[in-house]
Short mmCIF file of C-alpha atoms and ligand atoms in Angstrom, two decimals:
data_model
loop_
_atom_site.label_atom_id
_atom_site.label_comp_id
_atom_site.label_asym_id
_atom_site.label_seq_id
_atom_site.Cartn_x
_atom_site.Cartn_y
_atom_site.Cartn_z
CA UNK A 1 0.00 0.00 0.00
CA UNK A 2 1.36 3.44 -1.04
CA UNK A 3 1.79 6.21 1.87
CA UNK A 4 -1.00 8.01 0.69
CA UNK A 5 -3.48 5.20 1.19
CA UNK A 6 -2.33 4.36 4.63
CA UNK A 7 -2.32 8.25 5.71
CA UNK A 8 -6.11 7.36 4.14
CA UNK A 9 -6.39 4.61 6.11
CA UNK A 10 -5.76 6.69 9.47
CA UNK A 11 -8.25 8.83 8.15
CA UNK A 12 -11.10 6.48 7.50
CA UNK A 13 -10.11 4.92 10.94
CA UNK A 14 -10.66 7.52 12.69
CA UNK A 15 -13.88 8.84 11.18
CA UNK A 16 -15.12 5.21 12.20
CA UNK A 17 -14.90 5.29 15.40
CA UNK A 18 -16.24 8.70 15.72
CA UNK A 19 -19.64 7.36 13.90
CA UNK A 20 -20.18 4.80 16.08
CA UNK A 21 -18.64 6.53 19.23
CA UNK A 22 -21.45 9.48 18.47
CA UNK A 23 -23.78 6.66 17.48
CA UNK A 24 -23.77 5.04 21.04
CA UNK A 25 -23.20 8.48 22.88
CA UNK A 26 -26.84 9.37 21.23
CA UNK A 27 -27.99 6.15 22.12
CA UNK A 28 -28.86 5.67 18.22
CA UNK A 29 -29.74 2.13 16.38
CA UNK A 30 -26.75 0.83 13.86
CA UNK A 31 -27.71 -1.36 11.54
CA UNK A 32 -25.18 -4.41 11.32
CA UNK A 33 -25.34 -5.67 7.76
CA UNK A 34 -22.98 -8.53 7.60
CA UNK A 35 -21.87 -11.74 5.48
CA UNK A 36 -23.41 -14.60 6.53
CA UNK A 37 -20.07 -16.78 6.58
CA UNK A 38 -17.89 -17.10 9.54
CA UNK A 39 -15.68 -14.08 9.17
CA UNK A 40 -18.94 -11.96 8.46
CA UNK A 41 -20.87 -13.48 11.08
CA UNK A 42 -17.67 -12.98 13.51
CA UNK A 43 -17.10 -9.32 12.78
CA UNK A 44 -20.98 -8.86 13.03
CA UNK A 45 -20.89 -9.96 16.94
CA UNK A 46 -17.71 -8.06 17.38
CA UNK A 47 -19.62 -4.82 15.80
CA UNK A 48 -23.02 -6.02 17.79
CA UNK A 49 -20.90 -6.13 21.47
CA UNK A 50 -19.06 -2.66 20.76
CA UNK A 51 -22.17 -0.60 19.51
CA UNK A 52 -24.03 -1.89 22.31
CA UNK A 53 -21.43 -0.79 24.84
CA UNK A 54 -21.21 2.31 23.59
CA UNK A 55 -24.67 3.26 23.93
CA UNK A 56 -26.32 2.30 20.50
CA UNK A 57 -28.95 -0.07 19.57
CA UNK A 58 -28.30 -2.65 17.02
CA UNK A 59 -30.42 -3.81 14.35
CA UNK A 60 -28.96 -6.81 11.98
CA UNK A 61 -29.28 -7.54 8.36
CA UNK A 62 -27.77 -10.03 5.88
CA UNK A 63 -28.89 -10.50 2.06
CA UNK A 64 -31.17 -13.07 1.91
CA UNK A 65 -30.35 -15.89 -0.66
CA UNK A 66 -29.82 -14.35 -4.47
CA UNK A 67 -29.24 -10.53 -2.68
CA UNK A 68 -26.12 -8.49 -2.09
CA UNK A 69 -25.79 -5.69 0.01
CA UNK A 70 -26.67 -3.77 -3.17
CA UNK A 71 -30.41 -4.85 -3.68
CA UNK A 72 -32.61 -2.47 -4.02
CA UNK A 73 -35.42 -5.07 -1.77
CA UNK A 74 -32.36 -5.92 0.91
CA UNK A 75 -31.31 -1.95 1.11
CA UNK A 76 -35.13 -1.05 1.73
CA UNK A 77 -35.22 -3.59 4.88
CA UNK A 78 -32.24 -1.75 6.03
CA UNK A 79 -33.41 1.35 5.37
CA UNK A 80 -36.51 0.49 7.48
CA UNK A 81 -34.61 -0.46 10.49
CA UNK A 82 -34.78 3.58 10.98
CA UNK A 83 -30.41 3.39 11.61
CA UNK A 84 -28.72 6.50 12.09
CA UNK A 85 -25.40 4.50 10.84
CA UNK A 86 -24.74 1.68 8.86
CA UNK A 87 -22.16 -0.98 9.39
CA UNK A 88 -20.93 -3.07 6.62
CA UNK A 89 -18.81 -6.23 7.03
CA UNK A 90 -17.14 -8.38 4.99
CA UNK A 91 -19.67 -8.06 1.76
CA UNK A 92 -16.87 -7.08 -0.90
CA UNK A 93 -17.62 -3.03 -1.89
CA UNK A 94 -17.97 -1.48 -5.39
CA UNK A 95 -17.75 1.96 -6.63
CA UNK A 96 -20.53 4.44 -4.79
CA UNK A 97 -22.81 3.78 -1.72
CA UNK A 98 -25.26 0.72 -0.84
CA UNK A 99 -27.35 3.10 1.57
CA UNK A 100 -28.38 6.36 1.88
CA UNK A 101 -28.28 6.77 5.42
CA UNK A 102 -24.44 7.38 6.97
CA UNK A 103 -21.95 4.31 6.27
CA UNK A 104 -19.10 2.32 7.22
CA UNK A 105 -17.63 -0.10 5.49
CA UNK A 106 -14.94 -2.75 6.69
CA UNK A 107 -14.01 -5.38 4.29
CA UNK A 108 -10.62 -7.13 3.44
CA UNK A 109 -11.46 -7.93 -0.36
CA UNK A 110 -8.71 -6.63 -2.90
CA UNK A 111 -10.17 -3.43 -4.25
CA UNK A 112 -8.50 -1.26 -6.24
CA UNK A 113 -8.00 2.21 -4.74
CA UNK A 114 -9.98 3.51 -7.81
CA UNK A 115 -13.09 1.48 -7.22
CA UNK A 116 -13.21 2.44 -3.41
CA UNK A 117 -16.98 3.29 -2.55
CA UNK A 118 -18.22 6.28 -1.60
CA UNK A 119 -18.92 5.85 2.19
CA UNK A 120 -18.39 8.00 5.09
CA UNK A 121 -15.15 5.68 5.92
CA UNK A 122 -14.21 2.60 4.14
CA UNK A 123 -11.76 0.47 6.49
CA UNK A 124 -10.11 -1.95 4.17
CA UNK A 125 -6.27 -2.75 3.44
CA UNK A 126 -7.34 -2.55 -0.12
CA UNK A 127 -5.81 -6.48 -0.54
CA UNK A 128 -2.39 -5.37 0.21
CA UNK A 129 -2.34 -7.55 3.15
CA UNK A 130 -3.72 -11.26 2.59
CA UNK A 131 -2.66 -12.44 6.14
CA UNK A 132 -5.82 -10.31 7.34
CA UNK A 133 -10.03 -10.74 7.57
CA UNK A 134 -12.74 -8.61 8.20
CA UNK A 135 -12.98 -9.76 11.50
CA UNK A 136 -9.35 -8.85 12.30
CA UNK A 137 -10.11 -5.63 10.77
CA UNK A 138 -13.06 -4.85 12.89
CA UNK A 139 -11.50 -6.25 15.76
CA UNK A 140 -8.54 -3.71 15.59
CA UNK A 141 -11.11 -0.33 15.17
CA UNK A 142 -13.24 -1.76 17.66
CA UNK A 143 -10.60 -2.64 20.45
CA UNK A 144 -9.56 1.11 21.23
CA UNK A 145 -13.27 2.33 22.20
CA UNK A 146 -14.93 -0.62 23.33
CA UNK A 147 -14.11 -3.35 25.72
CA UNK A 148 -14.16 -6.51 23.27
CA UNK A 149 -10.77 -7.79 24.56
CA UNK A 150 -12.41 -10.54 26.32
CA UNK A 151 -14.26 -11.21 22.70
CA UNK A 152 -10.68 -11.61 20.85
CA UNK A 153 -11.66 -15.41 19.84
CA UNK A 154 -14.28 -14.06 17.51
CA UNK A 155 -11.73 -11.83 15.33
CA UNK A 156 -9.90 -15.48 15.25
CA UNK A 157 -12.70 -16.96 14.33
CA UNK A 158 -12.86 -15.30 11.33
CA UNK A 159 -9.13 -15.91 10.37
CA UNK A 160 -9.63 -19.08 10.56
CA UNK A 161 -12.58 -19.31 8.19
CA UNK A 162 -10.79 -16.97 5.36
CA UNK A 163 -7.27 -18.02 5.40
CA UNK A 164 -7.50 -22.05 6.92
CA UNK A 165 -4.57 -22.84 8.78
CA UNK A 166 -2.16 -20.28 7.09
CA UNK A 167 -4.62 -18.08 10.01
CA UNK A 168 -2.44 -19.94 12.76
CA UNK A 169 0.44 -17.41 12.09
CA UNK A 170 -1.64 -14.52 13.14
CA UNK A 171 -1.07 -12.95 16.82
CA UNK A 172 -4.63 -13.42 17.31
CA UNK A 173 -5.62 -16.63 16.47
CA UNK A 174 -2.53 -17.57 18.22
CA UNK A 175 -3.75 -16.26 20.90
CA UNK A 176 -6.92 -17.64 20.79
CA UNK A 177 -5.72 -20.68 20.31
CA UNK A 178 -3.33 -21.00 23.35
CA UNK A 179 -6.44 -19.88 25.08
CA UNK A 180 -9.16 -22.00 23.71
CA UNK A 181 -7.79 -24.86 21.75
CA UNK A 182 -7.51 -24.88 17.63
CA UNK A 183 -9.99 -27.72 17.54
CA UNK A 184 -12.58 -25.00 19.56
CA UNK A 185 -12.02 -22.49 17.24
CA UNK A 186 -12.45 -24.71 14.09
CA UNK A 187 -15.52 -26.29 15.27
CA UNK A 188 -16.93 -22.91 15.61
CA UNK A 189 -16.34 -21.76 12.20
CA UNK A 190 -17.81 -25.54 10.77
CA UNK A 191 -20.78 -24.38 12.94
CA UNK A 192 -21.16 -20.68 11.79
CA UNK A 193 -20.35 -21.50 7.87
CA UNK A 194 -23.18 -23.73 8.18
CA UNK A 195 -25.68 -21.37 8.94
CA UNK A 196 -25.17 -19.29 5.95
CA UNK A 197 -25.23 -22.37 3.86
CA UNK A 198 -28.64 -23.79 5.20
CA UNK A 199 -31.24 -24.19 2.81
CA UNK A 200 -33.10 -21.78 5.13
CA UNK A 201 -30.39 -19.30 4.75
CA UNK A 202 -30.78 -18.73 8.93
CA UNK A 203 -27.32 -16.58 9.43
CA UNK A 204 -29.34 -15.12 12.21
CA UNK A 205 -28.93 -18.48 14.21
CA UNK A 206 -25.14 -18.19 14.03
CA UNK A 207 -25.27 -14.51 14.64
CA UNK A 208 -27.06 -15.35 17.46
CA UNK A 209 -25.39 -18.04 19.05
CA UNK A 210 -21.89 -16.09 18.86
CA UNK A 211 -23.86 -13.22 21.00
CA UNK A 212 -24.40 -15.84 23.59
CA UNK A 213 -21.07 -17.77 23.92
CA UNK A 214 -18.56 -16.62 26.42
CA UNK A 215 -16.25 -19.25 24.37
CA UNK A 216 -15.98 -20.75 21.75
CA UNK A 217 -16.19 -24.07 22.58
CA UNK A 218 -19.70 -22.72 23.91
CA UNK A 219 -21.02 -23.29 19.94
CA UNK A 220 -20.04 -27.43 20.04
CA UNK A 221 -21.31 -28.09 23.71
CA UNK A 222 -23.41 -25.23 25.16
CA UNK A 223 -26.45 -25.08 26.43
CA UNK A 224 -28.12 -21.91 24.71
CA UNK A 225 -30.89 -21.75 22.68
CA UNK A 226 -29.20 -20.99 19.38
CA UNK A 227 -26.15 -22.96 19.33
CA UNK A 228 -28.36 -26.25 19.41
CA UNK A 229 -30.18 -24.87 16.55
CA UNK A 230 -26.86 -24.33 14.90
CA UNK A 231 -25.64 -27.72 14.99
CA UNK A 232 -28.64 -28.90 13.76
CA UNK A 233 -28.42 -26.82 10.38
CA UNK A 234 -25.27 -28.17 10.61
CA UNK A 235 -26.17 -31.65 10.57
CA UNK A 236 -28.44 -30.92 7.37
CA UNK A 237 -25.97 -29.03 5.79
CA UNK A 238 -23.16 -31.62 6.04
CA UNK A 239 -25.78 -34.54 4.46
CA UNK A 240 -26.45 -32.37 1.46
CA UNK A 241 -22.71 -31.80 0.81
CA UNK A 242 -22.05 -35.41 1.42
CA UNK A 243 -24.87 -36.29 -1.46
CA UNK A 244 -23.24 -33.53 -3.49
CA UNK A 245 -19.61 -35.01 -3.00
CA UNK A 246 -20.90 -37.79 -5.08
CA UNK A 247 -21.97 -35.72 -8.12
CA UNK A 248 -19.44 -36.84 -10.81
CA UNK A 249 -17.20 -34.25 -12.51
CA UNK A 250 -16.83 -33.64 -15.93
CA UNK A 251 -13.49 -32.99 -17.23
CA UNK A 252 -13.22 -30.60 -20.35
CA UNK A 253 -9.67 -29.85 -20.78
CA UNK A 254 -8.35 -27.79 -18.05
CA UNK A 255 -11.71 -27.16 -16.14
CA UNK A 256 -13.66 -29.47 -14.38
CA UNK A 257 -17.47 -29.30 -13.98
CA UNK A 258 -19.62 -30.35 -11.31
CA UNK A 259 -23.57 -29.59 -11.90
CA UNK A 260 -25.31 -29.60 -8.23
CA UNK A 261 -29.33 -28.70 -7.88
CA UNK A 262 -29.23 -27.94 -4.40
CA UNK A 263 -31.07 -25.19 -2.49
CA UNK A 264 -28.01 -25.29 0.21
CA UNK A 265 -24.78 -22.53 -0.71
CA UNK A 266 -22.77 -26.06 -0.56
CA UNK A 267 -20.71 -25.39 -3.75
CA UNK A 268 -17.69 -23.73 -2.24
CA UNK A 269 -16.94 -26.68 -0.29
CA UNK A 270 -17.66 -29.24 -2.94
CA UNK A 271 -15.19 -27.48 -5.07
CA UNK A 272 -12.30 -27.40 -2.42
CA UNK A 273 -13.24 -30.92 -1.84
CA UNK A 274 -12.06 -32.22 -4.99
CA UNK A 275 -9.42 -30.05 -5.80
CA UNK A 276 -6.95 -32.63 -4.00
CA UNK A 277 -8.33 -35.57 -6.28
CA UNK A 278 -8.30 -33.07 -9.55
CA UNK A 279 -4.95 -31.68 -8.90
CA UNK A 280 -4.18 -30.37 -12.46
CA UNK A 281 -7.61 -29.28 -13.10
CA UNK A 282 -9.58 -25.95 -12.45
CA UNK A 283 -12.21 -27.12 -10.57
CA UNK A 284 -15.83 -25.21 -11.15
CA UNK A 285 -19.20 -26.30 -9.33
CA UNK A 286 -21.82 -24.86 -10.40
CA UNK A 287 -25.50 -24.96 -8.20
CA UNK A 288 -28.82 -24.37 -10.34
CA UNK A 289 -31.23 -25.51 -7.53
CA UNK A 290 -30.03 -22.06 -4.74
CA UNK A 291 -31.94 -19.38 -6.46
CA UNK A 292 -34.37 -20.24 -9.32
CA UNK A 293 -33.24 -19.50 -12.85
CA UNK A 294 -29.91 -18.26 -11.49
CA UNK A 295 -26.92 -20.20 -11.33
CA UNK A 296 -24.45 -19.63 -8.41
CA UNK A 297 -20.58 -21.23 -8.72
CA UNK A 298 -17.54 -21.35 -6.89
CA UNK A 299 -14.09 -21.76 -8.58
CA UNK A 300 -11.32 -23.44 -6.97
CA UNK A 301 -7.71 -25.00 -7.99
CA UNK A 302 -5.10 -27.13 -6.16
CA UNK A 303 -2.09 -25.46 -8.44
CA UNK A 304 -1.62 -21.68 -7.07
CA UNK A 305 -3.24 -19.96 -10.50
CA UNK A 306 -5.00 -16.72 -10.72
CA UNK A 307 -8.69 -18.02 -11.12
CA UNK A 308 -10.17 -14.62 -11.18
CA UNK A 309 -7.98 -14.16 -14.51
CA UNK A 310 -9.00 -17.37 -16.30
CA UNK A 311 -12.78 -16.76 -15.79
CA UNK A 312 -12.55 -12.94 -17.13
CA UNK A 313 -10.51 -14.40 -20.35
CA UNK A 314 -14.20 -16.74 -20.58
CA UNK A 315 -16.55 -14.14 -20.19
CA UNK A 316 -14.81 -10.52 -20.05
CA UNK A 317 -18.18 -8.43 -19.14
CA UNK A 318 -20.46 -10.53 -16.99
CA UNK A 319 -20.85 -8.14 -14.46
CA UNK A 320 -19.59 -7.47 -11.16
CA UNK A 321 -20.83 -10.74 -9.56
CA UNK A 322 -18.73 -12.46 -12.42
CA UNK A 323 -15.13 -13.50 -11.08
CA UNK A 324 -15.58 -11.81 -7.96
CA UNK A 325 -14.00 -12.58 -4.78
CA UNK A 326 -10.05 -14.30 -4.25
CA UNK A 327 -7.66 -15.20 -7.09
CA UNK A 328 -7.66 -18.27 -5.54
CA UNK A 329 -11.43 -18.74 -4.21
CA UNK A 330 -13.69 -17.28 -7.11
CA UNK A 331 -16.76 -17.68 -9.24
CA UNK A 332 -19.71 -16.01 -9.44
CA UNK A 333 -23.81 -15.74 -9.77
CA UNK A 334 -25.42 -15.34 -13.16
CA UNK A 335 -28.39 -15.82 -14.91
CA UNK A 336 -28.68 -19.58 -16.33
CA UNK A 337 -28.21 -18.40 -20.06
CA UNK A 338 -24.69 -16.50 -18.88
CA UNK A 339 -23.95 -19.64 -17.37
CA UNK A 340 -24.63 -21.96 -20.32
CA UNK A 341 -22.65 -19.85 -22.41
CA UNK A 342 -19.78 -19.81 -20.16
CA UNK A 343 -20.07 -23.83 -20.51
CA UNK A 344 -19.93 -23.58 -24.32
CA UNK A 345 -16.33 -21.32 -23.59
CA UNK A 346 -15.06 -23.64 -21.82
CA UNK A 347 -15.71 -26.43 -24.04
CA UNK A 348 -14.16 -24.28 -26.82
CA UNK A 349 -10.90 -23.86 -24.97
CA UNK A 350 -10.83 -27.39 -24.33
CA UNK A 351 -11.37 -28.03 -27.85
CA UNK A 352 -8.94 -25.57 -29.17
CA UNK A 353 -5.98 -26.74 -26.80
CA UNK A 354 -7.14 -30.59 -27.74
CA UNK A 355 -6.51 -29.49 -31.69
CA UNK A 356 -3.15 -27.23 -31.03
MN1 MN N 1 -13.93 -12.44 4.69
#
């Protein structure tokens, strides 16, 4: 990151915590809009405990299956939450605002400097530093004006569920580890991811249940109300992925395609699944069956290879939900035609390097 962008940085920090500092001291509602995966869901609870403590009410939002932040029907719910401030974790940004009403953003996506939206701060490290999260991110603003020390396991939480065990390197999920165990900590994320990847969509659950651990271990073996909801979307979840494990792939040149009809957000995990056993392939499952007439697909690869790249080269102007994401965690949500079309590319690539 240039000097200029970090002076920026300072900037945008700062005007943070004076939002939600003036926020709480006004005893105003904030409006926690959040990713419903386990670094979203983390920095979410982190956001929840600080506004509270400062004063503020909290209202909580995450697009519902088929939405982004940038909905028109999701930004009307938030809108009618009546905020006087708007939090925003860990949904990617884009060029201009997804709410009228005063905004922060926190997100670690790579963004170029360029595209920054036009918020009243945007907290991000603009992907110059991929040993980070959201959840780190919010974790850090949070820490100097409200007492979330004791919550440090939840910024882990979400360094675990971005980065895997490259995460272990980080202060705090060392931490967090020597305090709570690694196998604590990844349970809890299993447990969280699930929620966003129910057929019901219920994020809240998980949102929920990290407001009422102390611990994490609290989500595996506790006694509250919502963490024995969340392992049983957990159970569901993990029987749909194991039935879409067994979908066979179909190998055309480079790529390989699985086709899943499942109303569960299960084809991430199918894709990292069998990048191991389809080591020199690019591995793309697609999922017809989460939102009608729209297909939603997750791109993954064993071999380090910039993902994000080879899907552009495909299909250079499919929009901004096209190739989104991680160079090496991508894909994408189109309409079914965009998608068929984008099977016909790759079958012509395959063809053409078959024939050369
Ligand atoms: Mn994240």
């Amino acid at each position: 990151m240039s000097m200029f962008a970090a002076a920026d940085q300072d900037q945008a920090r700062s005007t943070a915590r004076d939002l939600l500092c003036r926020a709480g001291g006004r005893g105003a509602r904030v409006a926690v809009v959040y990713h419903a995966d386990a670094d979203g869901t983390s920095a979410a609870a982190l956001a929840c405990f600080a506004a509270r403590a400062l004063g503020a009410e909290v209202a909580t939002a995450t697009p519902d299956k088929g939405e982004n932040v940038h909905s028109p029907a999701f930004g009307a719910r938030v809108e009618a939450t009546g905020a006087a401030l708007a939090v925003v974790l860990d949904t990617g940004s884009r060029p201009g605002r997804p709410f009228a009403m005063p905004t922060l953003i926190i997100d670690h996506h790579r963004v170029d400097p360029a595209q920054a939206p036009e918020v009243e701060a945007f907290v991000s490290t603009f992907g110059g530093d991929p040993m980070t999260s959201t959840s780190a991110l919010t974790y850090e603003l949070l820490a100097p004006i409200a007492p979330v020390a004791p919550r440090a396991w939840l910024a882990a939480l979400g360094l675990l569920g971005d980065l895997g065990d490259a995460a272990r390197r980080h202060p705090l999920v060392a931490a967090a580890a020597r305090e709570h165990g690694i196998g604590a900590l990844r349970e809890a994320v299993a447990l969280v991811n699930a929620a966003g990847r129910s057929e019901a969509h219920d994020a809240g659950v998980a949102l929920a249940a990290l407001l009422e651990a102390e611990r994490p271990a609290d989500l595996a073996r506790g006694g509250g109300e919502a963490a024995g909801r969340l392992r049983a979307l957990r159970q569901e979840v993990a029987a749909a992925t194991r039935r879409a494990i067994r979908v066979p792939p179909r190998v055309h040149g480079r790529w390989a395609v699985i086709q899943l009809d499942e109303p569960y957000r299960i084809h991430g995990p199918v894709a990292s699944a069998w990048t191991r056993r389809l080591a020199d392939q690019i591995v793309l499952v697609a999922n017809r069956g989460y939102v009608p007439g729209r297909v939603h697909f997750s791109v993954r690869s064993h071999r380090p290879l910039d993902l994000r790249a080879a899907l552009s080269a495909l299909l250079p102007d499919a929009g901004p939900d096209f190739a989104a994401g991680h160079d090496r965690a991508t894909g994408g949500i189109v309409d079914a035609a965009v998608f068929d079309e984008l099977l016909r590319r790759i079958q012509g690539e395959a063809a053409r390097e078959a024939a050369a």
